[in-house]
XYZ file of C-alpha atoms in Angstrom:
731
model
C 107.694 113.359 85.035
C 108.392 115.931 82.279
C 110.180 113.968 79.257
C 113.728 113.663 78.676
C 114.969 116.371 76.022
C 117.732 115.087 75.810
C 116.883 111.444 74.043
C 115.090 113.558 70.627
C 114.729 112.368 68.202
C 115.369 115.281 66.331
C 117.385 118.571 65.922
C 115.162 121.406 66.591
C 116.461 123.869 63.939
C 114.602 126.771 65.046
C 116.310 127.362 67.991
C 120.078 127.968 65.630
C 117.485 130.410 63.588
C 116.405 132.180 66.223
C 119.043 132.433 69.560
C 117.174 136.068 70.264
C 114.265 135.183 71.358
C 116.093 131.993 72.861
C 118.014 134.846 75.009
C 115.006 135.818 76.942
C 113.518 135.399 79.748
C 110.633 132.861 78.947
C 113.648 130.431 77.954
C 112.868 129.577 81.451
C 110.155 127.926 80.260
C 110.252 124.488 78.490
C 108.507 122.607 75.737
C 106.827 120.300 78.291
C 105.442 122.788 80.336
C 103.241 123.845 77.701
C 102.549 120.167 76.935
C 101.321 119.288 79.806
C 100.599 123.016 82.626
C 98.584 120.104 84.576
C 102.783 119.183 85.716
C 103.256 122.634 87.432
C 102.156 123.188 90.912
C 98.363 124.158 90.498
C 94.476 124.722 91.940
C 92.904 122.718 89.624
C 88.793 122.773 89.830
C 87.899 120.901 92.390
C 85.736 118.082 92.259
C 82.406 118.647 94.460
C 79.282 116.874 94.519
C 76.754 118.582 95.997
C 74.498 116.317 97.964
C 70.835 115.929 97.192
C 70.224 117.776 100.077
C 71.402 121.678 98.353
C 72.815 122.752 100.967
C 75.825 120.031 102.054
C 78.801 119.052 99.415
C 81.296 115.959 99.066
C 84.909 115.800 97.688
C 87.423 113.637 97.815
C 90.671 114.496 100.297
C 94.016 114.846 97.661
C 95.752 111.343 99.004
C 92.447 110.017 97.428
C 91.080 108.199 100.828
C 87.939 110.076 101.843
C 84.489 111.706 101.047
C 84.634 114.783 102.771
C 80.936 116.606 103.728
C 80.932 119.986 103.574
C 78.469 122.939 104.533
C 78.029 124.690 101.314
C 76.345 128.273 103.917
C 80.133 128.026 104.817
C 81.881 126.008 103.482
C 83.546 124.193 106.626
C 83.898 120.614 106.673
C 81.170 118.772 108.995
C 81.834 115.026 108.937
C 83.871 112.424 106.764
C 81.127 109.943 104.929
C 83.894 107.199 103.773
C 87.710 106.727 105.088
C 89.039 104.102 103.653
C 91.132 102.661 106.784
C 88.312 102.667 108.599
C 86.105 100.667 106.869
C 84.329 96.817 107.332
C 84.953 93.778 105.726
C 86.890 94.876 102.432
C 90.018 97.127 102.313
C 90.365 99.568 99.452
C 93.413 101.126 98.985
C 92.691 104.795 97.083
C 88.966 105.577 95.303
C 89.098 106.672 92.056
C 86.069 108.303 91.401
C 82.838 107.634 93.633
C 78.607 108.710 93.415
C 75.906 108.558 96.221
C 72.456 107.543 96.064
C 70.317 109.589 95.243
C 68.668 108.871 99.354
C 71.986 109.839 100.628
C 73.158 106.810 102.540
C 75.407 105.335 100.469
C 78.517 105.341 98.557
C 79.756 103.967 95.176
C 82.928 103.714 95.117
C 85.480 102.939 92.127
C 88.842 101.350 92.023
C 91.306 99.834 89.197
C 90.007 101.813 86.019
C 90.472 99.944 82.812
C 90.054 101.741 79.771
C 87.161 100.849 76.614
C 86.975 103.539 74.198
C 87.301 107.671 74.620
C 85.626 108.124 77.477
C 84.173 104.618 78.532
C 86.662 102.318 81.284
C 85.304 99.490 83.728
C 86.406 99.334 87.092
C 86.393 97.187 90.615
C 83.740 98.399 92.225
C 82.597 98.541 95.645
C 79.415 100.239 97.755
C 79.763 101.721 101.069
C 77.181 101.514 104.138
C 77.648 105.376 106.017
C 76.131 104.174 108.654
C 76.927 100.571 109.888
C 80.790 101.625 107.429
C 80.458 98.559 105.038
C 82.731 99.053 102.221
C 81.196 95.146 100.242
C 81.793 93.976 96.576
C 79.142 95.000 93.541
C 79.255 92.062 92.466
C 80.891 88.720 93.483
C 80.243 87.465 90.066
C 81.554 89.862 87.082
C 85.343 91.128 88.206
C 84.338 94.346 86.538
C 82.456 96.417 85.878
C 81.008 99.254 83.793
C 78.166 101.954 84.019
C 76.658 101.477 87.438
C 73.572 103.563 88.861
C 71.413 103.471 91.737
C 67.832 102.991 91.521
C 66.321 106.169 93.190
C 65.399 104.256 96.662
C 69.919 103.994 97.054
C 68.158 99.687 97.763
C 69.523 98.935 93.875
C 72.344 99.085 91.596
C 72.277 98.595 87.356
C 75.754 97.721 85.707
C 77.237 96.279 82.413
C 79.502 93.542 82.700
C 80.345 91.379 78.983
C 77.760 93.499 77.740
C 74.827 92.188 79.377
C 72.818 94.403 82.368
C 72.330 92.506 85.530
C 70.954 94.404 89.477
C 72.739 93.772 92.791
C 69.717 94.421 95.639
C 72.403 95.434 98.016
C 69.717 94.542 101.100
C 70.066 90.880 100.176
C 73.164 91.169 98.518
C 70.964 89.275 95.766
C 72.184 89.671 92.022
C 69.492 88.664 88.919
C 70.920 89.035 84.572
C 68.567 91.804 82.987
C 69.989 90.049 79.393
C 71.601 86.898 78.868
C 72.643 87.674 75.403
C 74.827 90.202 74.359
C 78.117 88.986 72.296
C 81.341 90.997 71.834
C 81.143 92.362 68.134
C 76.660 91.423 68.311
C 74.434 92.534 70.753
C 75.242 95.145 73.419
C 73.094 96.065 76.476
C 72.849 98.963 78.438
C 76.489 100.991 77.969
C 76.635 102.107 74.454
C 79.005 100.899 70.538
C 81.604 102.762 69.832
C 79.583 105.231 67.519
C 77.097 106.375 70.254
C 79.994 106.903 73.060
C 82.279 108.745 70.067
C 79.419 110.719 68.656
C 76.361 111.143 71.456
C 79.357 111.758 74.452
C 76.862 109.175 76.172
C 78.357 106.121 78.564
C 75.339 104.205 79.656
C 72.089 103.957 77.952
C 70.499 102.770 81.034
C 68.043 104.363 83.150
C 65.751 103.083 86.278
C 61.909 105.252 86.864
C 61.485 107.413 89.167
C 59.092 104.907 91.424
C 61.709 102.017 91.020
C 59.752 99.190 89.442
C 61.360 99.423 86.046
C 65.072 99.527 84.438
C 64.520 101.052 81.029
C 68.071 100.385 78.388
C 69.537 100.591 75.101
C 70.460 97.214 73.224
C 72.816 98.045 70.672
C 72.388 95.366 66.928
C 76.331 95.822 65.624
C 75.671 92.106 63.842
C 75.255 93.921 60.720
C 77.982 97.071 61.467
C 82.152 95.876 58.882
C 84.395 94.527 61.439
C 87.512 97.460 61.728
C 90.448 95.694 62.919
C 94.048 97.749 63.523
C 97.094 96.286 65.141
C 99.063 95.610 68.676
C 102.267 95.770 68.799
C 104.692 95.357 71.433
C 105.874 98.581 71.836
C 108.410 100.498 74.186
C 105.087 102.500 76.075
C 104.082 99.691 78.323
C 104.704 96.639 76.134
C 102.348 94.296 75.141
C 104.688 91.125 75.969
C 102.321 88.924 73.775
C 103.064 90.732 71.190
C 106.505 90.900 70.834
C 106.940 88.813 68.114
C 103.490 88.521 66.724
C 100.510 91.120 66.674
C 98.065 91.716 67.708
C 94.553 93.119 66.619
C 91.588 95.448 68.285
C 88.957 94.299 66.813
C 85.721 96.142 67.527
C 82.317 97.661 65.053
C 83.139 101.150 63.504
C 80.130 102.348 60.325
C 81.805 104.641 58.353
C 79.623 107.131 56.234
C 77.251 105.392 54.106
C 77.179 102.207 55.845
C 75.178 100.324 57.865
C 74.703 101.157 62.066
C 73.499 99.300 65.545
C 69.883 98.397 64.622
C 68.622 99.879 67.678
C 65.513 99.253 70.410
C 64.534 100.631 73.959
C 62.808 98.029 76.151
C 62.197 98.066 79.530
C 62.738 95.821 82.414
C 60.011 94.879 85.551
C 62.163 94.440 89.072
C 58.741 93.074 90.182
C 57.960 90.277 87.591
C 61.587 89.760 85.969
C 60.030 90.346 82.448
C 61.727 92.262 79.629
C 58.983 93.895 76.848
C 61.205 95.637 73.820
C 58.726 99.517 72.817
C 57.985 100.976 69.572
C 58.433 103.862 69.478
C 55.922 105.142 66.445
C 56.138 103.276 63.059
C 60.077 103.123 63.955
C 60.993 105.479 61.482
C 64.684 106.166 63.310
C 67.824 106.020 62.890
C 69.220 107.305 66.897
C 68.309 106.894 69.695
C 70.757 108.921 71.663
C 69.123 109.190 75.186
C 66.574 108.407 77.078
C 65.210 110.155 80.436
C 63.583 109.787 83.361
C 60.143 111.794 84.681
C 59.024 112.438 87.922
C 56.022 110.278 86.641
C 56.933 107.358 87.665
C 54.990 106.266 84.692
C 56.735 108.044 82.466
C 60.121 108.123 80.419
C 61.426 109.996 77.779
C 62.418 108.660 73.946
C 65.124 110.556 71.314
C 65.102 110.194 69.113
C 66.746 111.240 65.025
C 66.711 110.032 61.673
C 69.886 109.511 59.754
C 70.734 112.310 58.546
C 70.316 113.735 62.462
C 67.899 116.733 60.515
C 64.846 116.208 62.162
C 64.769 114.885 66.139
C 61.295 113.423 67.593
C 60.729 113.211 71.540
C 58.426 110.387 72.751
C 56.725 109.553 76.377
C 56.631 105.672 77.320
C 54.872 103.837 79.149
C 57.609 101.385 79.630
C 54.788 98.475 80.870
C 52.731 99.063 78.858
C 55.058 100.306 76.439
C 52.721 102.832 74.537
C 54.240 105.668 72.998
C 52.490 108.647 71.412
C 54.821 111.357 70.217
C 55.438 115.233 72.315
C 58.571 117.386 70.639
C 59.519 117.618 67.422
C 62.200 119.802 66.361
C 63.250 120.069 62.445
C 66.980 121.122 60.948
C 65.630 120.639 57.018
C 68.828 122.556 55.435
C 71.395 121.737 57.901
C 71.632 119.713 61.827
C 69.854 119.263 65.265
C 72.908 120.539 67.537
C 73.921 117.673 69.414
C 73.363 119.504 72.592
C 69.468 119.856 72.250
C 69.830 115.912 73.090
C 72.444 116.123 75.624
C 71.554 118.961 78.290
C 67.780 118.032 78.565
C 66.647 119.517 81.555
C 63.921 117.816 83.409
C 61.743 119.667 85.690
C 58.483 118.513 87.627
C 55.797 119.447 85.680
C 58.064 119.677 82.406
C 60.882 120.213 80.501
C 63.771 121.952 78.775
C 65.248 122.049 75.710
C 67.028 124.161 73.589
C 66.795 125.391 69.867
C 67.864 127.084 67.045
C 65.032 127.511 65.583
C 65.559 131.724 66.513
C 68.693 131.706 63.961
C 69.917 131.675 67.740
C 70.328 128.991 70.638
C 67.731 129.335 73.042
C 65.665 127.462 75.644
C 62.381 126.040 75.678
C 59.939 124.882 77.999
C 57.331 122.405 77.200
C 54.510 119.869 79.135
C 55.335 116.536 79.068
C 52.286 116.696 76.961
C 54.376 118.890 74.144
C 53.034 122.192 74.679
C 55.054 125.646 74.585
C 54.582 126.592 78.142
C 57.218 129.614 77.617
C 60.588 130.407 75.640
C 62.485 131.057 78.072
C 66.286 132.704 76.806
C 66.006 135.372 73.586
C 67.955 137.326 71.885
C 71.165 137.995 68.714
C 72.965 135.410 70.827
C 73.705 131.844 71.611
C 72.614 130.546 75.000
C 75.342 127.713 75.604
C 74.115 125.851 79.280
C 70.050 126.672 81.122
C 71.979 125.226 84.512
C 68.655 125.371 85.927
C 64.756 126.753 87.723
C 65.613 127.783 91.208
C 61.915 127.919 91.874
C 62.026 130.016 95.174
C 63.319 132.910 93.525
C 61.759 132.636 90.554
C 65.032 132.706 88.433
C 66.758 131.185 85.446
C 70.558 130.585 85.479
C 72.023 130.696 81.822
C 75.437 130.539 80.138
C 76.114 132.940 77.176
C 77.677 134.454 74.647
C 75.980 137.656 75.394
C 79.120 139.547 75.468
C 81.157 138.565 73.086
C 81.605 135.097 70.630
C 84.548 133.885 72.980
C 83.447 135.453 75.754
C 81.182 132.556 78.010
C 79.560 135.203 81.253
C 76.321 133.089 83.687
C 73.492 135.606 83.840
C 70.514 135.212 85.844
C 67.255 136.086 84.008
C 64.397 136.079 86.426
C 60.945 136.162 85.555
C 60.014 139.294 84.258
C 62.798 139.270 81.609
C 64.755 140.884 83.122
C 69.118 139.477 82.657
C 71.496 140.342 86.292
C 75.453 139.347 84.857
C 76.662 136.968 87.233
C 80.533 136.777 86.388
C 82.322 139.139 84.846
C 81.460 140.260 81.207
C 85.183 139.814 79.783
C 86.224 136.648 79.768
C 85.337 132.168 79.782
C 83.018 131.089 83.120
C 81.427 127.896 83.968
C 78.555 126.627 86.682
C 77.868 124.100 88.199
C 73.970 124.965 90.630
C 73.509 122.529 93.601
C 70.278 121.179 93.422
C 67.383 123.889 94.605
C 69.584 126.184 92.892
C 70.573 127.794 96.432
C 75.082 127.757 95.381
C 77.313 127.385 92.632
C 80.206 126.447 91.903
C 81.669 128.790 89.792
C 85.079 128.675 87.306
C 86.419 131.285 85.449
C 89.197 132.512 83.814
C 90.320 135.044 81.299
C 93.621 135.410 78.512
C 94.832 137.697 81.395
C 93.787 135.744 84.661
C 94.616 131.962 85.974
C 91.998 129.861 86.380
C 89.935 130.305 90.077
C 87.001 128.102 91.838
C 84.877 129.719 93.116
C 81.553 127.774 95.669
C 78.765 130.833 95.437
C 75.085 132.054 96.772
C 73.132 131.906 93.922
C 72.892 135.573 93.994
C 76.511 135.637 93.079
C 77.736 136.286 96.874
C 81.223 133.937 97.359
C 81.586 131.888 99.924
C 84.864 130.760 99.016
C 88.044 131.098 96.511
C 90.016 127.556 96.444
C 92.781 127.305 95.660
C 95.155 130.040 94.804
C 96.730 130.002 91.225
C 99.006 132.863 91.383
C 102.497 131.910 91.470
C 101.199 129.135 88.571
C 100.730 132.420 86.790
C 103.459 133.197 87.167
C 105.665 130.638 86.270
C 104.054 131.484 82.388
C 104.263 135.830 83.126
C 107.319 135.629 80.356
C 105.411 133.898 78.525
C 104.227 135.780 75.581
C 100.472 136.512 75.784
C 97.614 136.201 73.942
C 95.683 138.788 72.244
C 91.893 138.302 70.905
C 90.692 140.335 67.261
C 89.300 140.149 64.208
C 89.867 140.164 60.891
C 86.945 140.862 57.947
C 86.367 138.512 55.039
C 84.104 139.367 52.761
C 82.185 141.513 54.711
C 82.356 138.346 56.920
C 84.054 139.183 60.678
C 86.261 136.276 61.739
C 87.828 136.177 65.650
C 91.348 135.838 65.436
C 93.407 135.110 68.474
C 97.820 136.905 67.624
C 100.808 136.113 70.203
C 103.288 137.642 69.047
C 107.082 136.372 69.139
C 108.677 137.298 72.005
C 111.008 140.231 71.917
C 109.789 142.133 68.524
C 113.025 143.917 67.377
C 111.260 146.951 65.561
C 111.387 146.170 61.741
C 112.582 142.637 61.686
C 109.381 140.425 60.376
C 108.838 136.846 61.593
C 108.187 133.624 60.778
C 103.523 133.077 61.147
C 101.695 129.595 61.650
C 97.531 128.819 61.494
C 96.412 127.509 64.468
C 92.727 126.190 63.223
C 91.085 123.511 64.525
C 87.507 124.649 62.458
C 84.609 121.680 63.102
C 81.953 122.971 63.217
C 80.572 124.515 66.389
C 84.074 124.082 67.639
C 85.578 127.031 68.620
C 89.362 127.813 69.733
C 89.635 131.432 69.790
C 88.367 132.252 73.314
C 88.634 134.676 75.604
C 89.956 132.188 78.800
C 93.298 130.179 80.025
C 95.893 128.403 78.150
C 99.786 128.322 78.516
C 99.718 126.437 75.627
C 102.700 125.630 72.743
C 101.528 128.076 70.636
C 102.807 130.080 73.408
C 105.427 128.642 73.487
C 105.984 128.621 70.306
C 106.205 132.480 69.848
C 109.025 132.823 72.892
C 110.822 131.212 70.225
C 110.511 132.941 67.808
C 107.058 132.907 66.202
C 104.113 134.388 65.635
C 100.686 132.208 65.676
C 97.090 133.111 64.925
C 94.551 130.991 66.064
C 92.006 131.376 63.752
C 87.904 130.797 64.064
C 86.614 130.394 60.434
C 82.618 129.651 59.583
C 80.910 126.656 59.837
C 81.894 127.313 64.377
C 80.584 127.725 66.976
C 79.002 130.855 69.281
C 78.246 133.134 66.391
C 74.620 132.186 65.643
C 73.304 128.876 63.143
C 73.673 131.062 59.619
C 77.357 131.315 60.849
C 78.176 127.692 61.660
C 75.283 126.573 59.087
C 77.887 127.903 55.745
C 79.763 124.892 55.911
C 76.742 122.021 55.225
C 76.903 119.549 52.744
C 80.378 120.694 52.429
C 83.276 120.292 54.904
C 86.447 121.476 54.562
C 85.496 124.391 51.227
C 83.973 127.024 53.067
C 86.590 126.758 56.192
C 89.813 127.023 54.122
C 89.092 129.900 52.021
C 88.175 131.907 55.112
C 91.347 130.598 56.929
C 93.335 131.368 53.400
C 91.992 134.892 53.788
C 92.276 135.569 57.669
C 95.298 134.206 56.661
C 96.555 136.024 53.325
C 95.518 140.302 55.921
C 97.278 138.331 59.007
C 100.591 137.992 56.956
C 100.066 141.893 55.554
C 101.134 143.173 59.151
C 104.078 144.953 58.605
C 106.044 142.634 61.765
C 105.342 138.780 59.397
C 107.159 137.363 56.230
C 104.128 136.933 54.035
C 106.960 134.456 52.292
C 107.458 131.753 55.824
C 103.538 131.062 57.088
C 102.689 127.250 58.424
C 99.300 126.252 58.958
C 98.552 123.368 61.361
C 95.802 120.573 62.802
C 95.036 117.866 65.030
C 91.828 115.670 63.759
C 89.754 118.060 62.120
C 92.182 120.821 62.507
C 94.630 118.349 60.805
C 92.443 117.136 57.530
C 91.729 120.967 57.846
C 95.690 121.696 56.997
C 95.640 119.154 54.244
C 92.678 121.022 52.633
C 94.048 124.616 53.382
C 97.329 123.360 51.728
C 95.663 121.699 49.200
C 93.863 124.714 47.584
C 95.099 126.562 44.675
C 95.827 129.182 46.086
C 97.532 128.150 49.178
C 100.136 130.571 51.518
C 101.883 127.589 52.988
C 105.223 126.800 53.460
C 104.526 124.170 55.629
C 101.707 121.966 56.480
C 101.932 119.561 59.911
C 98.792 117.580 60.358
C 98.619 115.208 62.877
C 95.922 112.509 62.624
C 93.611 113.810 59.561
C 90.571 112.642 58.304
C 91.764 112.347 54.191
C 88.287 111.458 52.908
C 84.902 111.591 54.979
C 83.921 108.278 53.804
C 86.472 106.843 55.779
C 85.331 108.536 58.764
C 82.848 106.833 60.829
C 78.236 107.659 60.233
C 77.306 109.589 62.749
C 79.730 112.817 62.873
C 80.724 112.490 58.846
C 76.185 112.228 57.625
C 75.644 115.023 60.473
C 77.432 117.594 58.228
C 77.270 115.876 55.081
C 74.679 113.252 54.491
C 75.488 110.319 53.036
C 78.367 109.500 50.307
C 74.885 108.318 48.558
C 73.204 111.337 49.291
C 76.167 113.477 47.971
C 78.467 112.036 45.922
C 79.198 115.928 45.399
C 79.898 117.244 48.507
C 82.400 114.281 48.581
C 84.422 114.681 46.376
C 85.014 117.964 46.776
C 85.578 117.796 50.547
C 88.265 115.616 50.479
C 91.718 115.909 50.593
C 92.740 112.581 49.568
C 91.345 113.572 46.049
C 93.435 117.106 45.690
C 96.847 115.729 45.960
C 98.142 117.078 42.523
C 97.840 120.741 44.119
C 99.728 119.989 47.365
C 102.128 123.342 47.872
C 104.810 123.468 50.223
C 106.689 120.418 52.642
C 104.032 118.466 55.117
C 104.782 116.239 58.232
C 102.679 113.853 59.153
C 102.254 112.259 62.771
C 99.425 110.042 63.847
C 99.433 106.896 66.426
C 98.773 103.192 64.969
C 95.910 102.216 67.620
C 94.329 105.331 66.621
C 90.055 103.242 66.881
C 89.158 107.432 66.261
C 90.473 108.500 62.651
C 92.369 105.302 61.591
C 95.340 105.321 60.475
C 93.975 104.533 57.185
C 93.745 107.980 56.877
C 96.846 109.041 56.906
C 98.561 105.835 55.121
C 96.312 106.441 51.817
C 96.913 110.148 52.014
C 100.721 109.206 50.916
C 99.987 106.233 48.526
C 98.853 108.955 46.302
C 101.131 111.106 46.878
C 104.230 108.362 46.259
C 102.200 107.599 43.098
C 102.612 111.493 41.910
C 106.272 111.723 43.426
C 105.457 113.108 46.142
C 106.749 112.380 49.716
C 105.590 113.682 53.370
C 107.693 114.156 56.306
C 105.956 111.731 58.896
C 106.049 110.100 62.384
C 103.875 107.210 63.635
C 103.727 106.715 67.101
C 103.472 102.854 66.975
C 100.550 101.753 70.061
C 99.230 105.510 70.511
C 95.270 106.784 70.483
C 93.917 109.552 69.417
C 95.656 111.265 71.649
C 98.784 110.131 71.764
C 98.932 111.146 74.780
C 100.814 107.478 76.806
C 104.439 107.650 77.506
C 104.090 111.177 77.808
C 104.383 111.595 73.901
C 102.474 113.964 73.445
C 105.513 116.377 73.731
C 107.501 114.786 70.421
C 104.810 115.632 69.147
C 104.415 119.322 69.076
C 108.522 118.872 69.436
C 108.533 117.575 65.725
C 106.433 120.186 64.597
C 108.374 123.015 65.978
C 111.901 121.509 64.372
C 109.981 121.226 60.709
C 108.782 124.529 60.742
C 112.626 125.751 62.278
C 113.626 123.866 58.794
C 110.723 124.859 56.300
C 110.185 127.902 57.138
């Protein structure tokens, strides 16, 4: 449902200033169309799950009632795996998500999801036996379960409830507790704490050994981590009636930079003996265990560790029964950090593992034996390989996604045994691929600035089998909006990628206000050759020029470009953004006296760093949910790029907008949600408090009970409407 713009709290002053733009053809497009493009009739990426045989795939029907099986070769329907109107024993209303057992005999179905943090949720789970059509509750003892995983033989499911791990033996319907020491804000078993979920992208910390004999898991001891409290109000968006008179509290463990992290330990549980064992990795001199992986050999797993600075990664081969571990791989980045992709995308092969490293200056992939011997470097070149999809053993071909056709593009390519590279997707545009087991087929997602997304099932050689849906009408809906254009600017000998959206119906000789859009976080990219019908195009339809800039520190350009920000976040980026803005402001259609800057999260932080620079050209700044001092943000993210405050006191001082308020120029609008468990409201409140002590008063908009994304009740549109009004008044 679209937000009714008659209920806006603010009058769009920009509309009065830019009548000619609003009379253009693009006036048919509303702001909500660009804030919520998913609300438009379009074909989104199909939820394909390739099945273990590598020859078939499954899809959930649009009504969420059936899981249908298709043949990869023809894309034709061949069977219905599950129909919720044709089950025995239990009934459910809808399938929210599902996973098939490795042996293909059962389906795990999720209903009634309940969010926990950013990525995690619990739900009511059922397992479905395909042959018997029996639909059974995963647990009779636990109403909601979290992160359930099948054993390799499909006969058991491990899950978490209330910080403890349980195993359901499906053949017998029995359930056993693996752990009993779980306690809120103290001990977590099998699922990550807040920091690991947010900064290491993990939602499950359990794995089975391939022989089904052992469950390995991580235990998070949060006892020494400081408690953080956020107020919960009744609110009008999904009201909390229990807090109508007195606010409630969200209390959770959140370690800010320099404070204690959870103490992490690795454990194994023997299915037969029902005994837990604690596993020591090396001499225990690690801070993080971001991932554990099974290996094809049933008696070993891999455990990845990081030091606190996250510039040394070590991988251990572990026997979970004997608890003996040995170091098999080390990668170091003494003057920077280990990129998270290295441990997040490690690939397990029958006789080896494949891991990424930036040791050459660019991100490439290397193959190692399980004894730790380097077998080969798989990819090479002066560009980043952003993903390795796998290896087709029959054809001796690897498949990768890379920046080989420029940092703004993503190309799917094959690499044969001689190292010859063949592009399977267009050189220009953004493509990604999900491959089937055995690597015979893949689903390609592709778009560019001028082409709406397409989703095509292809053979491994790139031959199209089926294109899902048609986004022609979707693209036509946005066709009247000004189009983004890719370009570059030179700043002190460095080329920066930029994306320009010129105002609609530009008049010769007229100068237009300019908005700078950026995120700027380490390794991120905003300037990409992909379809984005976002707010920048809508603002251009209202008479603004919008320029998106990727400064040094961002991704896709190799390590030297990215490492320029190490231990001094915000400074190099601000210098680049300001210099690039001045170059763009010199265009003959830009008004250099009417320039604004916007950012959200890290982008909000960077907007404040720019606005508090002594040479700031910005007349108006919008910062949404910004960090204002890295001492307020979590350990894992902050220390990866800044080390600890104890190690880098001067870096923290100079990288904090809160210490630069004397230089603040122009008008400032700050927005945030009161229930932001990621970038806490204290960041904005402390910044405003410092401003008030200096007789300075920003404009603010606060969203009660909203989190970092401000996406409840379609309130996100209010963020951009308020921004449009603010720029209209102040530029």
